[in-house]
PDB file of C-alpha atoms in Angstrom:
ATOM      1  CA  MET A  66      44.206  -5.892 -30.578  1.00 39.00           C
ATOM      2  CA  THR A  67      41.411  -4.020 -29.684  1.00 50.00           C
ATOM      3  CA  THR A  68      38.209  -6.396 -29.071  1.00 60.00           C
ATOM      4  CA  LYS A  69      35.386  -5.488 -31.436  1.00 69.00           C
ATOM      5  CA  PRO A  70      32.394  -3.929 -29.621  1.00 79.00           C
ATOM      6  CA  ARG A  71      29.882  -6.478 -28.535  1.00 89.00           C
ATOM      7  CA  HIS A  72      26.937  -4.004 -29.305  1.00 95.00           C
ATOM      8  CA  ASP A  73      25.953  -1.237 -31.554  1.00 97.00           C
ATOM      9  CA  VAL A  74      24.698   0.725 -28.512  1.00 98.00           C
ATOM     10  CA  THR A  75      24.022   0.382 -24.768  1.00 98.00           C
ATOM     11  CA  VAL A  76      21.712   2.933 -23.161  1.00 98.00           C
ATOM     12  CA  VAL A  77      21.807   3.599 -19.844  1.00 98.00           C
ATOM     13  CA  GLY A  78      18.114   4.838 -18.398  1.00 97.00           C
ATOM     14  CA  GLN A  79      14.947   4.554 -17.168  1.00 97.00           C
ATOM     15  CA  ILE A  80      12.644   1.349 -17.720  1.00 98.00           C
ATOM     16  CA  ALA A  81       8.920   2.098 -16.838  1.00 98.00           C
ATOM     17  CA  ARG A  82       5.547   0.465 -17.189  1.00 97.00           C
ATOM     18  CA  ASP A  83       3.529   2.754 -19.601  1.00 97.00           C
ATOM     19  CA  LEU A  84      -0.275   2.744 -19.294  1.00 97.00           C
ATOM     20  CA  VAL A  85      -1.046   5.601 -21.669  1.00 97.00           C
ATOM     21  CA  LEU A  86      -4.672   6.307 -21.487  1.00 97.00           C
ATOM     22  CA  VAL A  87      -6.531   8.945 -24.462  1.00 97.00           C
ATOM     23  CA  VAL A  88      -9.090  10.965 -23.509  1.00 97.00           C
ATOM     24  CA  ASP A  89     -11.482  13.721 -25.541  1.00 96.00           C
ATOM     25  CA  GLU A  90     -10.821  16.105 -22.524  1.00 96.00           C
ATOM     26  CA  VAL A  91      -8.876  15.242 -19.053  1.00 95.00           C
ATOM     27  CA  PRO A  92     -12.082  15.351 -16.067  1.00 94.00           C
ATOM     28  CA  GLU A  93     -12.880  18.387 -14.488  1.00 94.00           C
ATOM     29  CA  PRO A  94     -12.274  17.696 -10.405  1.00 95.00           C
ATOM     30  CA  LEU A  95     -15.221  15.707  -8.880  1.00 95.00           C
ATOM     31  CA  SER A  96     -15.832  14.260 -12.515  1.00 95.00           C
ATOM     32  CA  SER A  97     -15.247  11.254 -14.710  1.00 96.00           C
ATOM     33  CA  ALA A  98     -14.003  10.962 -18.602  1.00 95.00           C
ATOM     34  CA  PRO A  99     -14.547   7.777 -20.600  1.00 96.00           C
ATOM     35  CA  VAL A 100     -10.848   6.355 -21.984  1.00 97.00           C
ATOM     36  CA  ARG A 101     -11.198   6.591 -25.818  1.00 96.00           C
ATOM     37  CA  GLU A 102      -7.841   4.453 -25.890  1.00 95.00           C
ATOM     38  CA  ARG A 103      -5.751   2.168 -23.467  1.00 96.00           C
ATOM     39  CA  ARG A 104      -2.229   0.745 -24.019  1.00 93.00           C
ATOM     40  CA  GLU A 105       0.061  -0.840 -21.498  1.00 95.00           C
ATOM     41  CA  THR A 106       3.330  -1.019 -22.988  1.00 95.00           C
ATOM     42  CA  LEU A 107       7.141  -1.364 -21.673  1.00 97.00           C
ATOM     43  CA  GLY A 108       8.574   2.654 -21.421  1.00 97.00           C
ATOM     44  CA  GLY A 109      10.543   4.425 -19.824  1.00 96.00           C
ATOM     45  CA  LYS A 110      13.555   7.041 -21.887  1.00 96.00           C
ATOM     46  CA  GLY A 111      16.155   4.322 -21.584  1.00 97.00           C
ATOM     47  CA  ALA A 112      13.682   1.376 -22.733  1.00 98.00           C
ATOM     48  CA  ASN A 113      12.263   3.402 -25.206  1.00 98.00           C
ATOM     49  CA  GLN A 114      15.474   4.700 -26.945  1.00 98.00           C
ATOM     50  CA  ALA A 115      16.555   0.787 -26.536  1.00 98.00           C
ATOM     51  CA  VAL A 116      13.142  -0.136 -28.651  1.00 98.00           C
ATOM     52  CA  SER A 117      13.910   2.558 -31.044  1.00 97.00           C
ATOM     53  CA  MET A 118      17.283   1.808 -31.983  1.00 97.00           C
ATOM     54  CA  ALA A 119      16.705  -1.836 -32.303  1.00 97.00           C
ATOM     55  CA  GLN A 120      13.804  -1.096 -34.901  1.00 96.00           C
ATOM     56  CA  LEU A 121      16.393   0.852 -36.457  1.00 96.00           C
ATOM     57  CA  GLY A 122      18.328  -2.487 -36.818  1.00 95.00           C
ATOM     58  CA  ALA A 123      21.254  -1.768 -33.859  1.00 96.00           C
ATOM     59  CA  SER A 124      22.018  -4.552 -31.597  1.00 97.00           C
ATOM     60  CA  VAL A 125      21.458  -2.812 -28.260  1.00 98.00           C
ATOM     61  CA  ALA A 126      21.504  -3.576 -24.501  1.00 98.00           C
ATOM     62  CA  LEU A 127      19.794  -1.989 -21.876  1.00 98.00           C
ATOM     63  CA  VAL A 128      21.164  -0.573 -18.195  1.00 98.00           C
ATOM     64  CA  GLY A 129      18.288   0.332 -15.886  1.00 98.00           C
ATOM     65  CA  VAL A 130      16.831  -1.056 -12.914  1.00 98.00           C
ATOM     66  CA  LEU A 131      13.346  -3.275 -12.370  1.00 98.00           C
ATOM     67  CA  ALA A 132      11.806  -4.677  -9.262  1.00 97.00           C
ATOM     68  CA  ASP A 133      11.752  -8.001  -8.603  1.00 95.00           C
ATOM     69  CA  ASP A 134       7.609  -7.936  -9.219  1.00 95.00           C
ATOM     70  CA  ALA A 135       5.637  -9.559 -11.875  1.00 95.00           C
ATOM     71  CA  ASP A 136       5.612  -6.329 -13.979  1.00 96.00           C
ATOM     72  CA  ALA A 137       9.153  -6.667 -14.278  1.00 97.00           C
ATOM     73  CA  GLU A 138       8.920  -9.625 -15.783  1.00 96.00           C
ATOM     74  CA  ARG A 139       6.377  -8.819 -18.220  1.00 97.00           C
ATOM     75  CA  LEU A 140       8.420  -5.598 -19.298  1.00 98.00           C
ATOM     76  CA  LEU A 141      11.494  -7.845 -19.710  1.00 98.00           C
ATOM     77  CA  ASP A 142       9.896 -10.161 -21.725  1.00 97.00           C
ATOM     78  CA  ARG A 143       8.625  -7.582 -24.068  1.00 97.00           C
ATOM     79  CA  ALA A 144      12.324  -5.787 -24.183  1.00 98.00           C
ATOM     80  CA  ARG A 145      13.905  -9.324 -25.156  1.00 98.00           C
ATOM     81  CA  ALA A 146      11.132 -10.033 -27.599  1.00 97.00           C
ATOM     82  CA  ASP A 147      12.200  -6.244 -29.183  1.00 97.00           C
ATOM     83  CA  GLY A 148      15.648  -7.850 -29.311  1.00 97.00           C
ATOM     84  CA  ILE A 149      16.837  -5.822 -26.462  1.00 98.00           C
ATOM     85  CA  ASP A 150      19.800  -7.669 -24.525  1.00 98.00           C
ATOM     86  CA  THR A 151      18.581  -7.243 -20.939  1.00 98.00           C
ATOM     87  CA  GLY A 152      21.729  -8.864 -19.097  1.00 97.00           C
ATOM     88  CA  PRO A 153      22.669  -5.652 -17.520  1.00 97.00           C
ATOM     89  CA  VAL A 154      19.088  -4.155 -16.165  1.00 98.00           C
ATOM     90  CA  VAL A 155      19.812  -4.263 -12.097  1.00 98.00           C
ATOM     91  CA  ARG A 156      17.040  -6.373 -10.210  1.00 97.00           C
ATOM     92  CA  ARG A 157      16.244  -4.621  -6.900  1.00 96.00           C
ATOM     93  CA  ARG A 158      14.574  -6.973  -3.977  1.00 94.00           C
ATOM     94  CA  GLY A 159      11.014  -6.078  -2.908  1.00 88.00           C
ATOM     95  CA  GLY A 160       9.805  -2.741  -3.663  1.00 90.00           C
ATOM     96  CA  ARG A 161       7.901  -2.009  -7.091  1.00 96.00           C
ATOM     97  CA  SER A 162       8.810  -1.538 -10.897  1.00 98.00           C
ATOM     98  CA  ALA A 163       8.329   2.174 -12.041  1.00 98.00           C
ATOM     99  CA  LEU A 164       5.092   2.824 -13.673  1.00 98.00           C
ATOM    100  CA  ILE A 165       4.360   6.104 -15.620  1.00 97.00           C
ATOM    101  CA  VAL A 166       0.739   6.811 -16.223  1.00 97.00           C
ATOM    102  CA  ASP A 167       0.610   9.476 -19.604  1.00 97.00           C
ATOM    103  CA  ILE A 168      -3.052  10.852 -19.904  1.00 97.00           C
ATOM    104  CA  VAL A 169      -3.649  12.626 -23.561  1.00 96.00           C
ATOM    105  CA  ASP A 170      -6.322  14.882 -24.708  1.00 96.00           C
ATOM    106  CA  ARG A 171      -7.431  14.804 -28.502  1.00 94.00           C
ATOM    107  CA  HIS A 172      -5.573  18.270 -28.412  1.00 94.00           C
ATOM    108  CA  ALA A 173      -2.232  16.523 -28.215  1.00 94.00           C
ATOM    109  CA  HIS A 174      -1.810  17.751 -24.546  1.00 95.00           C
ATOM    110  CA  TRP A 175      -0.079  14.790 -22.287  1.00 95.00           C
ATOM    111  CA  ARG A 176      -0.311  14.963 -18.038  1.00 96.00           C
ATOM    112  CA  TYR A 177       2.253  12.237 -16.699  1.00 96.00           C
ATOM    113  CA  LEU A 178       1.613  10.251 -13.412  1.00 97.00           C
ATOM    114  CA  GLU A 179       5.227   9.375 -12.112  1.00 97.00           C
ATOM    115  CA  ASP A 180       5.311   6.164  -9.807  1.00 97.00           C
ATOM    116  CA  ILE A 181       9.348   5.872 -10.054  1.00 97.00           C
ATOM    117  CA  PRO A 182      10.244   4.953  -6.393  1.00 97.00           C
ATOM    118  CA  ASP A 183      14.248   5.900  -5.481  1.00 96.00           C
ATOM    119  CA  ALA A 184      14.583   2.123  -5.299  1.00 97.00           C
ATOM    120  CA  MET A 185      14.526   1.873  -9.272  1.00 97.00           C
ATOM    121  CA  LEU A 186      17.136   4.678  -9.745  1.00 98.00           C
ATOM    122  CA  LEU A 187      20.377   3.835 -10.773  1.00 98.00           C
ATOM    123  CA  THR A 188      23.250   3.985  -8.517  1.00 98.00           C
ATOM    124  CA  GLU A 189      26.978   4.492  -8.951  1.00 98.00           C
ATOM    125  CA  GLN A 190      27.444   0.981  -7.625  1.00 98.00           C
ATOM    126  CA  ASP A 191      25.311  -0.215 -10.704  1.00 98.00           C
ATOM    127  CA  ILE A 192      26.831   1.350 -13.008  1.00 98.00           C
ATOM    128  CA  ARG A 193      30.412  -0.107 -11.935  1.00 97.00           C
ATOM    129  CA  ALA A 194      28.721  -3.537 -12.204  1.00 97.00           C
ATOM    130  CA  SER A 195      27.708  -2.736 -15.622  1.00 97.00           C
ATOM    131  CA  GLU A 196      30.898  -1.578 -16.884  1.00 97.00           C
ATOM    132  CA  ALA A 197      31.357  -4.473 -19.616  1.00 96.00           C
ATOM    133  CA  ALA A 198      28.019  -3.343 -20.856  1.00 97.00           C
ATOM    134  CA  LEU A 199      29.474   0.423 -21.147  1.00 97.00           C
ATOM    135  CA  THR A 200      33.228  -0.431 -22.625  1.00 96.00           C
ATOM    136  CA  GLY A 201      31.599  -3.091 -25.097  1.00 95.00           C
ATOM    137  CA  ALA A 202      29.294  -1.048 -27.032  1.00 97.00           C
ATOM    138  CA  SER A 203      30.155   1.228 -29.819  1.00 97.00           C
ATOM    139  CA  ALA A 204      28.187   4.025 -28.351  1.00 98.00           C
ATOM    140  CA  VAL A 205      26.462   5.039 -24.876  1.00 98.00           C
ATOM    141  CA  VAL A 206      23.552   7.153 -24.708  1.00 98.00           C
ATOM    142  CA  VAL A 207      23.030   8.297 -20.372  1.00 98.00           C
ATOM    143  CA  GLN A 208      19.849   9.329 -20.073  1.00 96.00           C
ATOM    144  CA  LEU A 209      20.123  12.448 -17.234  1.00 96.00           C
ATOM    145  CA  GLN A 210      17.616  11.949 -15.749  1.00 92.00           C
ATOM    146  CA  GLN A 211      19.222   9.696 -13.739  1.00 95.00           C
ATOM    147  CA  PRO A 212      20.987  10.437 -10.550  1.00 96.00           C
ATOM    148  CA  PRO A 213      24.177  13.000 -10.828  1.00 96.00           C
ATOM    149  CA  ALA A 214      26.764  10.381  -9.420  1.00 97.00           C
ATOM    150  CA  ALA A 215      25.447   7.207 -11.716  1.00 98.00           C
ATOM    151  CA  ALA A 216      25.430   9.809 -14.848  1.00 98.00           C
ATOM    152  CA  LEU A 217      28.722  10.707 -14.204  1.00 98.00           C
ATOM    153  CA  ALA A 218      30.097   7.400 -13.590  1.00 98.00           C
ATOM    154  CA  ALA A 219      28.547   6.149 -16.699  1.00 98.00           C
ATOM    155  CA  ALA A 220      29.895   8.906 -19.179  1.00 98.00           C
ATOM    156  CA  ARG A 221      33.196   8.572 -17.213  1.00 97.00           C
ATOM    157  CA  ILE A 222      33.357   4.490 -17.574  1.00 98.00           C
ATOM    158  CA  ALA A 223      32.177   5.031 -21.511  1.00 97.00           C
ATOM    159  CA  ALA A 224      34.593   8.300 -21.792  1.00 97.00           C
ATOM    160  CA  THR A 225      37.833   6.166 -20.914  1.00 95.00           C
ATOM    161  CA  ALA A 226      37.257   3.007 -22.598  1.00 94.00           C
ATOM    162  CA  ALA A 227      39.985   1.345 -24.927  1.00 91.00           C
ATOM    163  CA  HIS A 228      38.194   1.883 -28.305  1.00 90.00           C
ATOM    164  CA  GLN A 229      36.481   5.519 -27.675  1.00 91.00           C
ATOM    165  CA  PRO A 230      32.437   4.528 -27.785  1.00 96.00           C
ATOM    166  CA  LEU A 231      30.659   7.375 -28.820  1.00 98.00           C
ATOM    167  CA  VAL A 232      29.119   8.832 -25.451  1.00 98.00           C
ATOM    168  CA  VAL A 233      25.516  10.738 -25.947  1.00 98.00           C
ATOM    169  CA  LEU A 234      24.079  12.495 -23.155  1.00 98.00           C
ATOM    170  CA  ASP A 235      20.194  13.230 -22.892  1.00 98.00           C
ATOM    171  CA  GLY A 236      19.125  16.118 -20.843  1.00 96.00           C
ATOM    172  CA  VAL A 237      20.951  18.459 -18.766  1.00 96.00           C
ATOM    173  CA  ALA A 238      24.172  17.715 -17.934  1.00 93.00           C
ATOM    174  CA  THR A 239      26.213  18.908 -14.986  1.00 92.00           C
ATOM    175  CA  ASN A 240      29.716  20.384 -15.240  1.00 93.00           C
ATOM    176  CA  ASP A 241      31.240  17.240 -14.327  1.00 96.00           C
ATOM    177  CA  VAL A 242      29.646  15.303 -16.966  1.00 97.00           C
ATOM    178  CA  LEU A 243      29.889  17.385 -19.349  1.00 97.00           C
ATOM    179  CA  PRO A 244      33.890  16.947 -20.355  1.00 97.00           C
ATOM    180  CA  HIS A 245      33.105  13.354 -21.065  1.00 97.00           C
ATOM    181  CA  ALA A 246      30.744  14.134 -23.990  1.00 98.00           C
ATOM    182  CA  ASP A 247      31.236  13.820 -27.996  1.00 98.00           C
ATOM    183  CA  VAL A 248      27.386  14.512 -28.589  1.00 98.00           C
ATOM    184  CA  ILE A 249      24.952  16.349 -26.356  1.00 98.00           C
ATOM    185  CA  ARG A 250      21.498  15.615 -26.991  1.00 98.00           C
ATOM    186  CA  ALA A 251      19.093  18.660 -25.005  1.00 97.00           C
ATOM    187  CA  ASP A 252      14.937  19.805 -25.287  1.00 95.00           C
ATOM    188  CA  ASP A 253      14.201  23.354 -25.210  1.00 94.00           C
ATOM    189  CA  ASN A 254      13.510  23.590 -21.492  1.00 94.00           C
ATOM    190  CA  GLU A 255      16.763  21.605 -20.911  1.00 96.00           C
ATOM    191  CA  ALA A 256      18.702  23.477 -23.782  1.00 95.00           C
ATOM    192  CA  ARG A 257      17.733  26.912 -21.493  1.00 95.00           C
ATOM    193  CA  LEU A 258      18.403  25.008 -18.159  1.00 94.00           C
ATOM    194  CA  LEU A 259      21.943  24.014 -19.475  1.00 94.00           C
ATOM    195  CA  THR A 260      22.892  27.627 -21.091  1.00 93.00           C
ATOM    196  CA  GLY A 261      20.922  29.749 -18.936  1.00 92.00           C
ATOM    197  CA  ARG A 262      19.477  31.442 -21.415  1.00 90.00           C
ATOM    198  CA  SER A 263      16.202  32.501 -23.245  1.00 90.00           C
ATOM    199  CA  LEU A 264      16.939  30.881 -25.843  1.00 91.00           C
ATOM    200  CA  ASP A 265      14.169  32.465 -28.262  1.00 89.00           C
ATOM    201  CA  GLN A 266      15.477  32.450 -31.783  1.00 93.00           C
ATOM    202  CA  PRO A 267      17.408  29.870 -33.586  1.00 94.00           C
ATOM    203  CA  ASP A 268      20.713  32.087 -34.024  1.00 94.00           C
ATOM    204  CA  GLU A 269      20.384  32.320 -30.099  1.00 96.00           C
ATOM    205  CA  VAL A 270      20.331  28.437 -30.254  1.00 96.00           C
ATOM    206  CA  VAL A 271      23.075  27.783 -32.579  1.00 96.00           C
ATOM    207  CA  HIS A 272      25.112  30.866 -30.049  1.00 96.00           C
ATOM    208  CA  ALA A 273      25.158  28.750 -27.293  1.00 96.00           C
ATOM    209  CA  ALA A 274      25.611  25.618 -28.768  1.00 97.00           C
ATOM    210  CA  ARG A 275      28.438  27.282 -30.447  1.00 97.00           C
ATOM    211  CA  GLU A 276      30.277  28.086 -27.024  1.00 96.00           C
ATOM    212  CA  LEU A 277      29.413  24.919 -25.708  1.00 95.00           C
ATOM    213  CA  LEU A 278      30.804  23.228 -28.556  1.00 96.00           C
ATOM    214  CA  ASP A 279      34.004  25.367 -28.125  1.00 95.00           C
ATOM    215  CA  ARG A 280      34.666  24.782 -24.419  1.00 94.00           C
ATOM    216  CA  ILE A 281      34.641  20.943 -24.063  1.00 96.00           C
ATOM    217  CA  PRO A 282      37.286  19.968 -26.181  1.00 94.00           C
ATOM    218  CA  ARG A 283      36.328  16.092 -26.618  1.00 96.00           C
ATOM    219  CA  LEU A 284      32.468  17.727 -28.061  1.00 97.00           C
ATOM    220  CA  ARG A 285      31.437  16.694 -31.702  1.00 97.00           C
ATOM    221  CA  LEU A 286      28.000  17.902 -31.979  1.00 98.00           C
ATOM    222  CA  VAL A 287      25.043  19.500 -29.802  1.00 98.00           C
ATOM    223  CA  ALA A 288      21.810  19.085 -30.647  1.00 98.00           C
ATOM    224  CA  PHE A 289      19.195  21.514 -29.170  1.00 98.00           C
ATOM    225  CA  GLY A 290      15.567  22.090 -29.228  1.00 96.00           C
ATOM    226  CA  ALA A 291      14.606  25.353 -30.718  1.00 95.00           C
ATOM    227  CA  GLY A 292      10.652  25.525 -30.210  1.00 92.00           C
ATOM    228  CA  GLU A 293       8.752  26.252 -32.784  1.00 92.00           C
ATOM    229  CA  HIS A 294      11.553  26.451 -35.276  1.00 95.00           C
ATOM    230  CA  GLY A 295      12.690  22.786 -34.776  1.00 96.00           C
ATOM    231  CA  ASN A 296      16.111  21.946 -33.930  1.00 97.00           C
ATOM    232  CA  VAL A 297      19.452  23.178 -33.859  1.00 97.00           C
ATOM    233  CA  PHE A 298      22.381  21.073 -34.714  1.00 98.00           C
ATOM    234  CA  VAL A 299      25.782  21.779 -34.563  1.00 98.00           C
ATOM    235  CA  TRP A 300      29.021  20.932 -34.942  1.00 98.00           C
ATOM    236  CA  PRO A 301      33.027  21.914 -35.339  1.00 96.00           C
ATOM    237  CA  ASP A 302      33.095  23.280 -38.876  1.00 95.00           C
ATOM    238  CA  GLY A 303      28.772  23.641 -39.380  1.00 96.00           C
ATOM    239  CA  ASN A 304      25.331  24.130 -38.307  1.00 97.00           C
ATOM    240  CA  LEU A 305      21.908  23.273 -39.167  1.00 97.00           C
ATOM    241  CA  VAL A 306      18.420  24.221 -38.271  1.00 97.00           C
ATOM    242  CA  LEU A 307      15.773  21.494 -39.120  1.00 97.00           C
ATOM    243  CA  PRO A 308      12.189  22.437 -39.341  1.00 96.00           C
ATOM    244  CA  LEU A 309       9.571  19.786 -37.585  1.00 94.00           C
ATOM    245  CA  GLU A 310       7.865  17.401 -39.706  1.00 94.00           C
ATOM    246  CA  ASP A 311       4.344  18.545 -40.993  1.00 93.00           C
ATOM    247  CA  VAL A 312       2.728  15.621 -39.811  1.00 95.00           C
ATOM    248  CA  PRO A 313      -0.413  15.044 -37.161  1.00 95.00           C
ATOM    249  CA  VAL A 314       0.745  14.699 -33.999  1.00 95.00           C
ATOM    250  CA  ALA A 315      -1.190  12.392 -31.393  1.00 94.00           C
ATOM    251  CA  ASP A 316       1.707  12.730 -28.790  1.00 94.00           C
ATOM    252  CA  THR A 317       4.871  14.429 -28.456  1.00 93.00           C
ATOM    253  CA  THR A 318       5.947  11.730 -25.626  1.00 93.00           C
ATOM    254  CA  GLY A 319       8.913   9.494 -26.988  1.00 93.00           C
ATOM    255  CA  GLY A 320       9.850  11.743 -29.614  1.00 95.00           C
ATOM    256  CA  GLY A 321      13.032  12.862 -28.299  1.00 96.00           C
ATOM    257  CA  ASP A 322      13.697   8.999 -27.919  1.00 97.00           C
ATOM    258  CA  SER A 323      13.365   8.049 -30.911  1.00 97.00           C
ATOM    259  CA  PHE A 324      15.234  11.252 -32.027  1.00 98.00           C
ATOM    260  CA  VAL A 325      18.358  10.338 -30.047  1.00 98.00           C
ATOM    261  CA  ALA A 326      18.341   6.814 -31.049  1.00 98.00           C
ATOM    262  CA  ALA A 327      18.393   7.967 -34.958  1.00 97.00           C
ATOM    263  CA  LEU A 328      20.733  10.463 -34.262  1.00 98.00           C
ATOM    264  CA  THR A 329      23.529   8.136 -32.650  1.00 98.00           C
ATOM    265  CA  LEU A 330      23.054   5.527 -34.815  1.00 97.00           C
ATOM    266  CA  GLY A 331      23.549   7.415 -37.705  1.00 97.00           C
ATOM    267  CA  LEU A 332      26.330   9.059 -36.331  1.00 98.00           C
ATOM    268  CA  ILE A 333      28.308   5.678 -35.440  1.00 97.00           C
ATOM    269  CA  ARG A 334      27.781   4.379 -38.876  1.00 95.00           C
ATOM    270  CA  GLY A 335      29.696   7.211 -40.524  1.00 96.00           C
ATOM    271  CA  ASP A 336      26.798   9.438 -41.935  1.00 97.00           C
ATOM    272  CA  GLU A 337      27.674  13.053 -42.187  1.00 97.00           C
ATOM    273  CA  PRO A 338      25.914  15.362 -39.391  1.00 97.00           C
ATOM    274  CA  GLU A 339      23.351  16.828 -41.824  1.00 97.00           C
ATOM    275  CA  THR A 340      22.372  12.954 -42.543  1.00 97.00           C
ATOM    276  CA  ALA A 341      22.450  12.070 -39.237  1.00 97.00           C
ATOM    277  CA  ALA A 342      20.030  14.968 -37.803  1.00 98.00           C
ATOM    278  CA  ALA A 343      17.624  14.455 -40.715  1.00 97.00           C
ATOM    279  CA  ALA A 344      17.435  10.841 -39.895  1.00 96.00           C
ATOM    280  CA  ALA A 345      16.278  12.158 -36.113  1.00 97.00           C
ATOM    281  CA  VAL A 346      13.997  14.634 -37.206  1.00 97.00           C
ATOM    282  CA  ALA A 347      11.827  12.378 -39.191  1.00 96.00           C
ATOM    283  CA  ALA A 348      12.138   9.402 -36.550  1.00 96.00           C
ATOM    284  CA  ALA A 349      10.540  11.773 -34.144  1.00 96.00           C
ATOM    285  CA  ALA A 350       7.981  12.509 -36.294  1.00 96.00           C
ATOM    286  CA  GLN A 351       7.061   8.944 -37.080  1.00 95.00           C
ATOM    287  CA  THR A 352       7.094   8.409 -32.796  1.00 96.00           C
ATOM    288  CA  VAL A 353       4.616  11.829 -32.111  1.00 95.00           C
ATOM    289  CA  ARG A 354       1.625  10.457 -34.632  1.00 95.00           C
ATOM    290  CA  HIS A 355       0.341   7.834 -32.735  1.00 94.00           C
ATOM    291  CA  ALA A 356      -0.330   7.858 -28.262  1.00 94.00           C
ATOM    292  CA  GLY A 357       2.426   6.983 -25.827  1.00 94.00           C
ATOM    293  CA  GLY A 358       5.902   6.972 -26.040  1.00 93.00           C
ATOM    294  CA  ARG A 359       6.893   3.279 -27.668  1.00 94.00           C
ATOM    295  CA  PRO A 360       8.012   3.818 -30.958  1.00 94.00           C
ATOM    296  CA  ALA A 361       6.808   2.119 -33.972  1.00 90.00           C
ATOM    297  CA  LEU A 362      10.005   2.784 -36.767  1.00 93.00           C
ATOM    298  CA  ARG A 363       9.745   1.813 -40.101  1.00 75.00           C
ATOM    299  CA  ARG A 364      12.869   1.153 -41.597  1.00 63.00           C
ATOM    300  CA  GLY A 365      13.618   1.477 -45.461  1.00 53.00           C
ATOM    301  CA  THR A 366      13.473   5.247 -46.507  1.00 45.00           C
ATOM    302  CA  HIS A 367      15.554   7.593 -47.287  1.00 43.00           C
ATOM    303  CA  GLU A 368      15.036   9.681 -43.378  1.00 52.00           C
ATOM    304  CA  LEU A 369      15.637   6.774 -41.872  1.00 58.00           C
ATOM    305  CA  LEU A 370      18.458   4.285 -41.428  1.00 54.00           C
TER     306      LEU A 370
END
């Protein structure tokens, strides 16, 4: 008898302290600028995705790395308060937890300063120690900014689990990890790197995504960014181009993470691709309205779950 998954989703990815600084203009060298807004939050792509999913009503576990410092304790407390299962989070002795400084100007242009020590990245051994979290979820989202060996191990373990969780790859997938994917999400630049093409027009993006879908037997949906044209979704018997929502953009940081969260949850809850795609675009639009990557998603509208 197949055991019911413990969580809706397990997210494999980065955990960091996010320091968000909003300025009118980034100062020139040897000058200064006043900070108009400051936020310090739980961040990193993995944590942002997990928070998004929890806000959308999902049961979610997080696999990532923190040090044994005071920052880590505060980040774990915040994640637990958000409703995230932090049991699979790896703690490294010594060192320092990751820090990302997001400097955003009044034009919604961001600049990141990243202090992500190598020790704060997942290893293949970490992934194997987290096998129960990977095999005990209805979906596993693997953030591909992690080292290739760790990403491959996570995708492979999830893909071979008895109850066949949905395996979602977020980023530029290597050839060895691609065959384990059910869903691939890549933004504009990642899609170009993944396909080796310029992808200037939506029909070119659709064609490239279709080729990838045809090449990977397990693959059931590809979601590629298409620049100013929005996002392209391709599945075995259809495709869809959805424009970006017309909302005031304060900071695009975190929009892609909310996109991945809503898309994943829509699919595991049985939505048609068109419905899951619309929810993904709506979630991203909600997140980019404020500075910083931490989502503030609202349920109960027709666009979201």
